[in-house]
Coordinates of C-alpha atoms and ligand atoms in Angstrom, one line a residue:
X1 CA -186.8 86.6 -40.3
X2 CA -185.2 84.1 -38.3
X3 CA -182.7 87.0 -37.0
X4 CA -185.3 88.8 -36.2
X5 CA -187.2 86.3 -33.8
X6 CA -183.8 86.0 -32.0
X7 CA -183.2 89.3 -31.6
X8 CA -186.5 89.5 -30.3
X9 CA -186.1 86.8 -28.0
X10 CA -183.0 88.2 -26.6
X11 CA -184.0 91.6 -26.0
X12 CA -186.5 90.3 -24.0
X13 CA -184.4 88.3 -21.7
X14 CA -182.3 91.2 -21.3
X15 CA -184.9 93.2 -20.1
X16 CA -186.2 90.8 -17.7
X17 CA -182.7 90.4 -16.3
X18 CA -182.4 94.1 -15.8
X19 CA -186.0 94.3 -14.2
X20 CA -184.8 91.5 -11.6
X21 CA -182.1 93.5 -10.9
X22 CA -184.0 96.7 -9.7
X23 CA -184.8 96.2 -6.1
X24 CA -188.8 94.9 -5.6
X25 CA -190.6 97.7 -3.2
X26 CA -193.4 95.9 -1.8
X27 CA -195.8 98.4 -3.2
X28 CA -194.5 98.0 -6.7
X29 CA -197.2 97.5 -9.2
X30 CA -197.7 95.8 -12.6
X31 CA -199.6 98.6 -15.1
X32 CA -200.4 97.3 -18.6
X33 CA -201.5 99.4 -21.7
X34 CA -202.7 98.0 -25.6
X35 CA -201.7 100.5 -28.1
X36 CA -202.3 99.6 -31.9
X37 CA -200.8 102.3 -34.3
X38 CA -203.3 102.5 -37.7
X39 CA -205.1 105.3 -40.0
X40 CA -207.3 107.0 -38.4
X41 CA -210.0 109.5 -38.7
X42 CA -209.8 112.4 -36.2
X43 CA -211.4 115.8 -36.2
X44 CA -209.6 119.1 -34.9
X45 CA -212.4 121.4 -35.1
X46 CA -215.2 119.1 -33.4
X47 CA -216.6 118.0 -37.4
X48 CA -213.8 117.9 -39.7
X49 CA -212.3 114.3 -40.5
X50 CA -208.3 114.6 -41.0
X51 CA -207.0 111.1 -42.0
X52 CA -204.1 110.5 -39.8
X53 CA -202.1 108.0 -38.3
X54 CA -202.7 107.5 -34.3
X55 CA -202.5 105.3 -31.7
X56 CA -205.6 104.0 -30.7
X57 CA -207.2 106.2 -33.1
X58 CA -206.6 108.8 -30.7
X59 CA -205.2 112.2 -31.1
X60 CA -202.8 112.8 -28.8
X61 CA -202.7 108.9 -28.2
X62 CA -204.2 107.6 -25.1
X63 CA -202.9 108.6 -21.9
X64 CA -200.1 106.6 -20.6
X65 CA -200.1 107.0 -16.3
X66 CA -198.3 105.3 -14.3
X67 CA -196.8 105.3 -10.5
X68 CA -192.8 105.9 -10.0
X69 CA -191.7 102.0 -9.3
X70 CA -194.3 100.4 -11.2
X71 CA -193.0 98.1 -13.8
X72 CA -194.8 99.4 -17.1
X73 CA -195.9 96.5 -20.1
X74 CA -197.1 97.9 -23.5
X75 CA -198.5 95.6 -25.7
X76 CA -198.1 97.2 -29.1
X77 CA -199.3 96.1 -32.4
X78 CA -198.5 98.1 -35.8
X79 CA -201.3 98.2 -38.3
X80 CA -199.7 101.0 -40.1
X81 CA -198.2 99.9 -43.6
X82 CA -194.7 100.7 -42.9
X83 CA -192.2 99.7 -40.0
X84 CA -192.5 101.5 -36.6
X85 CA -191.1 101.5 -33.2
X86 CA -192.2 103.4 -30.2
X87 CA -189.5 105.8 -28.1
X88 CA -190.7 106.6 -24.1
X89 CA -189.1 110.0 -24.4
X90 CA -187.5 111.0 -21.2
X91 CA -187.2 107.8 -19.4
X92 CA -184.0 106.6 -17.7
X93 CA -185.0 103.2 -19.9
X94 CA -183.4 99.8 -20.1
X95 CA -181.9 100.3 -23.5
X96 CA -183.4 97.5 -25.1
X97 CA -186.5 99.1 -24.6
X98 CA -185.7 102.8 -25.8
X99 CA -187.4 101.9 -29.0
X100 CA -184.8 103.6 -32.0
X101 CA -185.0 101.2 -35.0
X102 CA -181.6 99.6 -35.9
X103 CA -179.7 100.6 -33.1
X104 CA -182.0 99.1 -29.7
X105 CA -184.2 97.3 -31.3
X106 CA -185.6 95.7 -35.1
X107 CA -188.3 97.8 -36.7
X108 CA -191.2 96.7 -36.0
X109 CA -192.8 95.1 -39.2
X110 CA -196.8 96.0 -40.3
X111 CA -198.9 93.2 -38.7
X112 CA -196.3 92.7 -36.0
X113 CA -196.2 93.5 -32.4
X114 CA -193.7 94.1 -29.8
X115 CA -194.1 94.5 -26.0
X116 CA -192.1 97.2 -24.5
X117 CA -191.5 96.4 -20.7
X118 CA -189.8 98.5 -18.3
X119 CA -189.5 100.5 -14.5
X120 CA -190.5 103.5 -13.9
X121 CA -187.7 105.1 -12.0
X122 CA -188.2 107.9 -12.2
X123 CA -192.4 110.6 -11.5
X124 CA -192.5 113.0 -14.0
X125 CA -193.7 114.5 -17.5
X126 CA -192.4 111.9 -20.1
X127 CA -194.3 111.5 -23.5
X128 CA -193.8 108.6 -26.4
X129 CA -193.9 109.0 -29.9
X130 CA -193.1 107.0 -32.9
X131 CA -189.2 106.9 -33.8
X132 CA -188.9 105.3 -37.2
X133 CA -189.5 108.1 -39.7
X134 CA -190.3 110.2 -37.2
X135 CA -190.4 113.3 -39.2
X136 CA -192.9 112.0 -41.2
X137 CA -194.8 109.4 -38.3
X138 CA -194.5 112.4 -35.5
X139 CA -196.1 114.7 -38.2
X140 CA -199.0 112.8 -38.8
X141 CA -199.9 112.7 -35.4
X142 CA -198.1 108.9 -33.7
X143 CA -197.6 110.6 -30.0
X144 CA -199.3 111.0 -26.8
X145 CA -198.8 112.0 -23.0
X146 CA -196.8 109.3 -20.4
X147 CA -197.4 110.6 -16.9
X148 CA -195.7 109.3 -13.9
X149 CA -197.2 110.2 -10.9
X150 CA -195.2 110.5 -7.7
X151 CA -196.2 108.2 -4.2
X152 CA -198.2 110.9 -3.2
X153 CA -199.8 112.7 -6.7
X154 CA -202.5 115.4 -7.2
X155 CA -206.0 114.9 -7.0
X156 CA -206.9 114.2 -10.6
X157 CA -209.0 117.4 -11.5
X158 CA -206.0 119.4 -10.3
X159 CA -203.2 117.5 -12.7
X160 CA -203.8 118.5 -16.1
X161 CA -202.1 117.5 -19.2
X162 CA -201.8 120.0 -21.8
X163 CA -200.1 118.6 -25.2
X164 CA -199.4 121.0 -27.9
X165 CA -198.2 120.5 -31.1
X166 CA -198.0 122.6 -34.6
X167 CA -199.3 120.9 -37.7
X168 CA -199.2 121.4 -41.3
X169 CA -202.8 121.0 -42.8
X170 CA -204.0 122.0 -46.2
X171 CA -207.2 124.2 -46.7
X172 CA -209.5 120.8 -45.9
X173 CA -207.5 120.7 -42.8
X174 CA -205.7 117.6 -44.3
X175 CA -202.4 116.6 -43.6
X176 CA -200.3 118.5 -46.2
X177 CA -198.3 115.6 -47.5
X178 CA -196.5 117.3 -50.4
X179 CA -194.1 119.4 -47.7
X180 CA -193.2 115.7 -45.9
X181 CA -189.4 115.5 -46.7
X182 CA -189.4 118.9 -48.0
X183 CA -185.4 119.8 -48.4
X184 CA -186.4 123.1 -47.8
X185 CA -187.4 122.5 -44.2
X186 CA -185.1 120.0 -43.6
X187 CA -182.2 122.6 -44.4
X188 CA -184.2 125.3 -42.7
X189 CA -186.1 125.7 -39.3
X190 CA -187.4 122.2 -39.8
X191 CA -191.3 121.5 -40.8
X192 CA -192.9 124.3 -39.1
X193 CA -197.0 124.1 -38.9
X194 CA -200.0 126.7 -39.6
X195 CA -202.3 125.1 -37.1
X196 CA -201.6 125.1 -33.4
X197 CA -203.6 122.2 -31.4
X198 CA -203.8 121.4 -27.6
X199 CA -204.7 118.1 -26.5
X200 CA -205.9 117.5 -30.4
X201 CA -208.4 120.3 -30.4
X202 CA -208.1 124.0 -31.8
X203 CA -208.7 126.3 -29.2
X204 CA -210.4 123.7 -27.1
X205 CA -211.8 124.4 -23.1
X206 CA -209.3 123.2 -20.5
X207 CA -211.5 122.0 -17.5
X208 CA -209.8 123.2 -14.2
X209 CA -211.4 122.8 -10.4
X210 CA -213.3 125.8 -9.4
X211 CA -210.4 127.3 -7.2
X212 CA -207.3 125.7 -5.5
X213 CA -203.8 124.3 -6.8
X214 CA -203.5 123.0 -10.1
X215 CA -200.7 122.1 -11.9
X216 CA -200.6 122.0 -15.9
X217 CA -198.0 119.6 -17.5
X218 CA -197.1 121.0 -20.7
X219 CA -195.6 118.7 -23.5
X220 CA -194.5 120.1 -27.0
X221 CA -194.9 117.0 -29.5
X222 CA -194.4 119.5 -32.7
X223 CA -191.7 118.3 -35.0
X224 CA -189.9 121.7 -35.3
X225 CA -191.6 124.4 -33.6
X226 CA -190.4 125.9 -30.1
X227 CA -193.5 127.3 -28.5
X228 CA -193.6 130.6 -25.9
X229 CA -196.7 130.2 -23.9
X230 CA -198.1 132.8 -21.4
X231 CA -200.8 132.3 -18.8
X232 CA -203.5 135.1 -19.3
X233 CA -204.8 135.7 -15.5
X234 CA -204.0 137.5 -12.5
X235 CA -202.0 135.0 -10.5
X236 CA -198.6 133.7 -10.4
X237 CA -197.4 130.9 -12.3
X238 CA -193.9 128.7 -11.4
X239 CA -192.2 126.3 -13.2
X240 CA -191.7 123.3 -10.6
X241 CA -190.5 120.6 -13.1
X242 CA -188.7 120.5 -16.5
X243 CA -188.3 117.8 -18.6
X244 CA -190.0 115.2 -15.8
X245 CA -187.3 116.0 -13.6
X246 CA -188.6 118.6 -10.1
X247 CA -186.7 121.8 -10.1
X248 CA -186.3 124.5 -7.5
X249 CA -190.1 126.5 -8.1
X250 CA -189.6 129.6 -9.5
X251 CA -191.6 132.1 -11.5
X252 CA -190.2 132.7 -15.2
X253 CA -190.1 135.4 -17.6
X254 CA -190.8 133.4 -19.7
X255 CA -192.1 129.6 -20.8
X256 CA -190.3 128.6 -23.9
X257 CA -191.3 124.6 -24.5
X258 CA -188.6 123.4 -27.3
X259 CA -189.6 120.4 -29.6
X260 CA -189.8 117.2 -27.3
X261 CA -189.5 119.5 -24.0
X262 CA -192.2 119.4 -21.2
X263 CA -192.8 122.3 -18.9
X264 CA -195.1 121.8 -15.4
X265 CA -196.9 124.9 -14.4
X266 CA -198.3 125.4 -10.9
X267 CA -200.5 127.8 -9.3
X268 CA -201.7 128.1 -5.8
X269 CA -205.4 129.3 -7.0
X270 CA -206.3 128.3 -10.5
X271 CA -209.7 130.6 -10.3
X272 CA -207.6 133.4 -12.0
X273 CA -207.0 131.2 -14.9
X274 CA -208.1 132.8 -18.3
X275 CA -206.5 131.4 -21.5
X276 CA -203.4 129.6 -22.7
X277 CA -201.5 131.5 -25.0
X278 CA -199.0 131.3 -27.5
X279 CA -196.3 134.1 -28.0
X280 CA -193.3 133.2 -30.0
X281 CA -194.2 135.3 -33.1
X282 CA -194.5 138.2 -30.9
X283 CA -198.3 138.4 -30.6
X284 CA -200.6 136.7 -28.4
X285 CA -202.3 134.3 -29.9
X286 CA -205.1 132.1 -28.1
X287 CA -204.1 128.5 -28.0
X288 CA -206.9 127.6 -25.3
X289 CA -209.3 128.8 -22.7
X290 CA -209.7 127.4 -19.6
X291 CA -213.5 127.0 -17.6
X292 CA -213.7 126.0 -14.0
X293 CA -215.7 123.5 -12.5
X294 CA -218.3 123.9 -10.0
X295 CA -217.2 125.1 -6.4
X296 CA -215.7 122.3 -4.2
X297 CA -214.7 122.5 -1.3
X298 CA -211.3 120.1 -2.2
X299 CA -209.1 122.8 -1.8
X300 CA -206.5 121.2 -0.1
X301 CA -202.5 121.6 -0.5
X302 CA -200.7 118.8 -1.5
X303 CA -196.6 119.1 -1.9
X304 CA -194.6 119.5 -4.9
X305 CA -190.8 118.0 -4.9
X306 CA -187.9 120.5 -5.5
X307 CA -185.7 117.7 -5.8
X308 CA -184.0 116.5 -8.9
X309 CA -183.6 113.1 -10.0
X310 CA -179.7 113.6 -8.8
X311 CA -177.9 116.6 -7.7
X312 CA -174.9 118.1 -10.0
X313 CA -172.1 115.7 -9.7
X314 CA -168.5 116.4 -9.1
X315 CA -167.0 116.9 -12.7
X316 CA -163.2 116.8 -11.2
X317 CA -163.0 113.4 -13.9
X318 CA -165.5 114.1 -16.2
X319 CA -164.4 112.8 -19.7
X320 CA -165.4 115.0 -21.8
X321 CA -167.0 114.9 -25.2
X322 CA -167.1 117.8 -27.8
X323 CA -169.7 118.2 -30.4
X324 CA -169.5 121.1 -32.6
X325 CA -172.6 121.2 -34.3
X326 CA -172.3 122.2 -38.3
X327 CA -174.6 122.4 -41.6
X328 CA -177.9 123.5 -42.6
X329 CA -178.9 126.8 -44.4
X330 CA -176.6 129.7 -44.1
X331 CA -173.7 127.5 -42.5
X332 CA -170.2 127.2 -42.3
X333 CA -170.3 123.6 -43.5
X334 CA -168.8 123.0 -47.0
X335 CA -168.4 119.3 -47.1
X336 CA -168.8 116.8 -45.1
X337 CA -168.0 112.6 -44.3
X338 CA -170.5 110.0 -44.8
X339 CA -170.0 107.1 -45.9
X340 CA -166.1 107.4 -45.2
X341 CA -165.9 109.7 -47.6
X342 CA -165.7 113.4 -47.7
X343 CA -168.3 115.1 -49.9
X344 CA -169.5 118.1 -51.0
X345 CA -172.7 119.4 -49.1
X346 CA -174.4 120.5 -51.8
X347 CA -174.2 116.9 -53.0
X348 CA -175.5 115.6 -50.3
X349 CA -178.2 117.7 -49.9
X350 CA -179.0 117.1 -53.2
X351 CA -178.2 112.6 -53.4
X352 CA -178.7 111.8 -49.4
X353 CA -180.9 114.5 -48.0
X354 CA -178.2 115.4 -46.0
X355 CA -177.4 118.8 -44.3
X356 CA -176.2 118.7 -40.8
X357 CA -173.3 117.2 -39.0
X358 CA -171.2 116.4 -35.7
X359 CA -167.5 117.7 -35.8
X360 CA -167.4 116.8 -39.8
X361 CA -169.2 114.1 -40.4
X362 CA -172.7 113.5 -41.3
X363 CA -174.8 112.1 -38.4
X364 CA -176.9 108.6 -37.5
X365 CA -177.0 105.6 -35.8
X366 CA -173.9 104.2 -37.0
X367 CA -171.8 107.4 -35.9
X368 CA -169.9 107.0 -32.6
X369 CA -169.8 110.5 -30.5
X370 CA -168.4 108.6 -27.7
X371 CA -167.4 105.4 -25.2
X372 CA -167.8 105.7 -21.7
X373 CA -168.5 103.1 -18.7
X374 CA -170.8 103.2 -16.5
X375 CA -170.7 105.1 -13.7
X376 CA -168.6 107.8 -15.2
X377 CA -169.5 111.6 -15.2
X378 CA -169.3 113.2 -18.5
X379 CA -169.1 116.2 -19.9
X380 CA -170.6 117.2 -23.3
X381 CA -169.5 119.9 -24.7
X382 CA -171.9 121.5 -27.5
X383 CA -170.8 123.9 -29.6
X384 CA -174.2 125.2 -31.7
X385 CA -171.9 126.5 -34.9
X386 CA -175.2 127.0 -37.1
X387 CA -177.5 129.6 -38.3
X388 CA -180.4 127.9 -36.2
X389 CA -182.1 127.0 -32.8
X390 CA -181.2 122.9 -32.2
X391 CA -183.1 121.1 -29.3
X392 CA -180.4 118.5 -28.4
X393 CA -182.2 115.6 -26.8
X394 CA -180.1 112.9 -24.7
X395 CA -181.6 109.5 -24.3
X396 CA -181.5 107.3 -21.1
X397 CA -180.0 109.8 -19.2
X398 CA -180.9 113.3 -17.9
X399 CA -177.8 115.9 -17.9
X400 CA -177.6 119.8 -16.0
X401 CA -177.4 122.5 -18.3
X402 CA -177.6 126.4 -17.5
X403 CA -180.8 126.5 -19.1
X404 CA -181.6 129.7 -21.2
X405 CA -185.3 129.1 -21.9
X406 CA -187.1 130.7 -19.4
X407 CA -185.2 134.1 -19.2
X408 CA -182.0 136.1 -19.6
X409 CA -180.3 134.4 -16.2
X410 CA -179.0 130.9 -16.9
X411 CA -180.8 128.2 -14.6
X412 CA -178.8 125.3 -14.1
X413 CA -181.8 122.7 -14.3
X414 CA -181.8 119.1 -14.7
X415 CA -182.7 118.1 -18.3
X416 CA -183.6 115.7 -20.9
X417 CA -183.6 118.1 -24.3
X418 CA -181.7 121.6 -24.4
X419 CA -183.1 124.5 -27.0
X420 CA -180.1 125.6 -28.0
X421 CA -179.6 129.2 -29.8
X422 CA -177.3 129.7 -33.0
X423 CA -173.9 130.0 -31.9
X424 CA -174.4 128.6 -28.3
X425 CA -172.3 126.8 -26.3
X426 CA -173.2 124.4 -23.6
X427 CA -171.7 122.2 -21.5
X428 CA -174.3 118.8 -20.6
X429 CA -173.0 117.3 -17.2
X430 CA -174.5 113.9 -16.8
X431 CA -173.6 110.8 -15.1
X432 CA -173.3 107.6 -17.5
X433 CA -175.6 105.0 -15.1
X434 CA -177.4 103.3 -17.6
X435 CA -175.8 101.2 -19.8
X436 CA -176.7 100.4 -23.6
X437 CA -176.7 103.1 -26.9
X438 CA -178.1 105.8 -26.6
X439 CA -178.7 108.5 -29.1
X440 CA -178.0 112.1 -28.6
X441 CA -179.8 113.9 -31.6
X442 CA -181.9 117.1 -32.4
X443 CA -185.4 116.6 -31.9
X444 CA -186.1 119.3 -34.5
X445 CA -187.2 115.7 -36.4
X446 CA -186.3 116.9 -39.8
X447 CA -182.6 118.0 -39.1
X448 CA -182.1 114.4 -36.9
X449 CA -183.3 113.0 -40.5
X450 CA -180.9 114.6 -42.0
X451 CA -177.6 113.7 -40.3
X452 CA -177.9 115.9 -36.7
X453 CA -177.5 113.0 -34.5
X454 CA -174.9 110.3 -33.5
X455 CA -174.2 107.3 -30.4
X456 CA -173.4 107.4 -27.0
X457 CA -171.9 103.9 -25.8
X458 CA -171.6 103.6 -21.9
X459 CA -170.3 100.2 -21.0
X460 CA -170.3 98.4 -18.2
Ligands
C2O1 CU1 -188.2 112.2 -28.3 CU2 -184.9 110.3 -30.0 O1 -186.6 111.3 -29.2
CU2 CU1 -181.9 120.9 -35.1

């Protein structure tokens, strides 16, 4: 305990240094959120109770919105009976305050709180989700939207958040608890859903302005399950930001949202708009319709950045990292280290729930991928040596990637999480500004579980 309360007292002295140190615009802004996790009662359909486990008993949680340069304070409290922590997913975040248990920060105890406190550098698409257990505290529903709007944002009606995620629900559209921890998935694709909800809802109504821009942030808070969405109605649709950070607009063949991944859609006249639907399996099915309000005259433009948070840096020094990525079902991987020793992989599949690992060795908090310092560029090189897709998420820092989602030509886009293909390889080019641990892990949550994720250290 009495470790605890220091640590606790540190961390937040470290953070308060850090937020000295960003320089004070005149127009930055205090914004402070409650959020309680706890059991709660939530209804998919409109009538049925699922008992699930939310954050202010909502589902998604309560949206987070912010202004770039506002300092954020959450003032959390966990009512849930087992240890929790909360991760602002995408955030260039003061590491103290990146929420992964046992490596940034204690677990937060039931009956205890914490406050998170940081600056929002960055306007974007970000989301938070729980980060202890998160295979098992993602899955029953501990997530919601964190929007950051930019100096100038959108009139409301026309900014739209659009959450999707894939759950697992018996018959009585419970929570199907016998398949949490299954080894099966966890060997496999990951814990892959039979119910598709947006914004908490099956096949809800999506409110859009009469006609006029609008733009649609999409966020994918399943634990395993890459979605394919297409936009039924006649007008054009662009991608102008991925993963929070603006991108060159362009219109894709396709929008493929990987686990953790956020996509924002924007049209120039949303009174084409029909319905929201998923494609990955091939057939179209109807995620969510959208109904326009009445006419208004609002129609007005308003401008979307093309810039990135930073341009692709010169990688002349890069130091360069190399991850071959190993294990699971139908791999290549025969045994593995953990522990410091080397052991069979049925064995620890079988004793440890173990199935994936970096260059050898079996993946988590305490594995070391790399040192850098601060300021230097790095290069990651990922070598996807498995029989499945792996969304590889970096935190505290964004990276460029030639991007393969959204059609056959590459896209070198900034990013926060790659969906990466069996047998890909891909280099991550990012510059280490932020100091502190950060994880680099797969955000399919059951194979980061089970060993697919290890430690970036940059130092200052
Ligand atoms: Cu959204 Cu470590 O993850
Ligand atoms: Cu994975």
């Amino acid at each position: 305990m009495t470790s605890r309360r220091t640590f606790l007292k540190s961390s937040a002295a470290t953070a308060l240094l850090s937020l000295t140190s960003f320089p004070a615009k005149p127009q930055e802004k205090q914004r402070t959120y409650s959020l309680v996790a706890r059991e709660a009662a939530h209804a998919f359909d409109g009538a049925t109770k699922s008992d699930l486990w939310l954050y202010n008993s909502r589902c998604p949680g309560p949206t987070i919105s912010a202004k770039q340069g506002d300092t954020l304070t959450i003032n959390f409290k966990n009512y849930l009976k087992e240890p929790t922590t909360i991760h602002w997913h995408g955030i260039r975040n003061l590491n103290s305050m990146d929420g992964v248990p046992d490596l940034t920060q204690p677990p937060i105890e039931p009956g205890e709180s914490f406050v998170y406190q940081f600056p929002l550098r960055d306007a974007g698409t970000f989301w938070y989700h729980a980060h202890n257990k998160a295979w098992e505290q993602v899955a029953r529903g501990l997530y919601g939207p964190l929007i950051v709007q930019p100096s100038i944002p959108a009139p409301m009606n026309r900014d739209i958040a659009i959450v999707a995620d894939d759950w697992l629900l018996r018959e009585d559209l419970q929570i199907h608890e016998n398949t949490l921890g299954n080894l099966h998935d966890w060997s496999h694709a990951g814990r892959l859903g039979n119910s598709l909800t947006i914004n908490g809802r099956f096949l809800p109504k999506i409110k859009i302005p009469h006609s006029g821009p609008t733009r649609l942030r999409v966020i994918n808070a399943a634990n395993a399950r890459p979605f394919v969405f297409k936009i039924k109605g006649d007008t054009e649709i662009k991608i102008i930001a991925v993963d929070g950070s603006p991108c060159s607009h362009f219109v894709p063949e396709k929008i493929t949202v990987g686990p953790g991944q956020r996509v924002d859609l924007f049209t120039e006249d949303c009174s084409k708009l029909e319905e929201l639907q998923e494609v990955s399996t091939g057939q179209a099915y109807v995620a969510a319709n959208f109904i326009r309000g009445p006419a208004n005259a609002d129609n007005r433009k308003w401008s979307q950045s093309e810039t990135p948070y930073y341009s692709f840096p010169n990688i002349k020094d890069a130091k360069l990292i190399s991850i071959r990525m190993q294990g699971g079902a139908m791999g290549n991987l025969g045994s593995a280290e953990f522990a410091g020793q080397i052991i069979p992989l049925r064995e620890l599949a079988m004793k440890e729930s173990k199935l994936w690992a970096f260059n050898g060795k079996i993946g988590g908090y305490t594995l070391n991928l790399a040192e850098v310092s601060v300021g230097d560029t790095v290069k990651l090189d990922v070598w996807n040596d498995s029989a499945w897709p792996h969304a590889m998420h970096l935190h505290g820092h964004h990276f460029w990637v030639d991007s393969k989602e959204f059609g056959l030509t590459a896209r070198q886009m900034l990013r926060d999480t790659y969906l990466m293909q069996p047998g890909e390889r891909a280099t991550l080019v990012f510059i280490a500004d932020n100091p502190g641990q950060w994880l680099f892990h797969c955000h399919m949550l059951e194979h980061h579980a089970a060993g697919m994720g290890g430690v970036i250290s940059v130092r200052i």
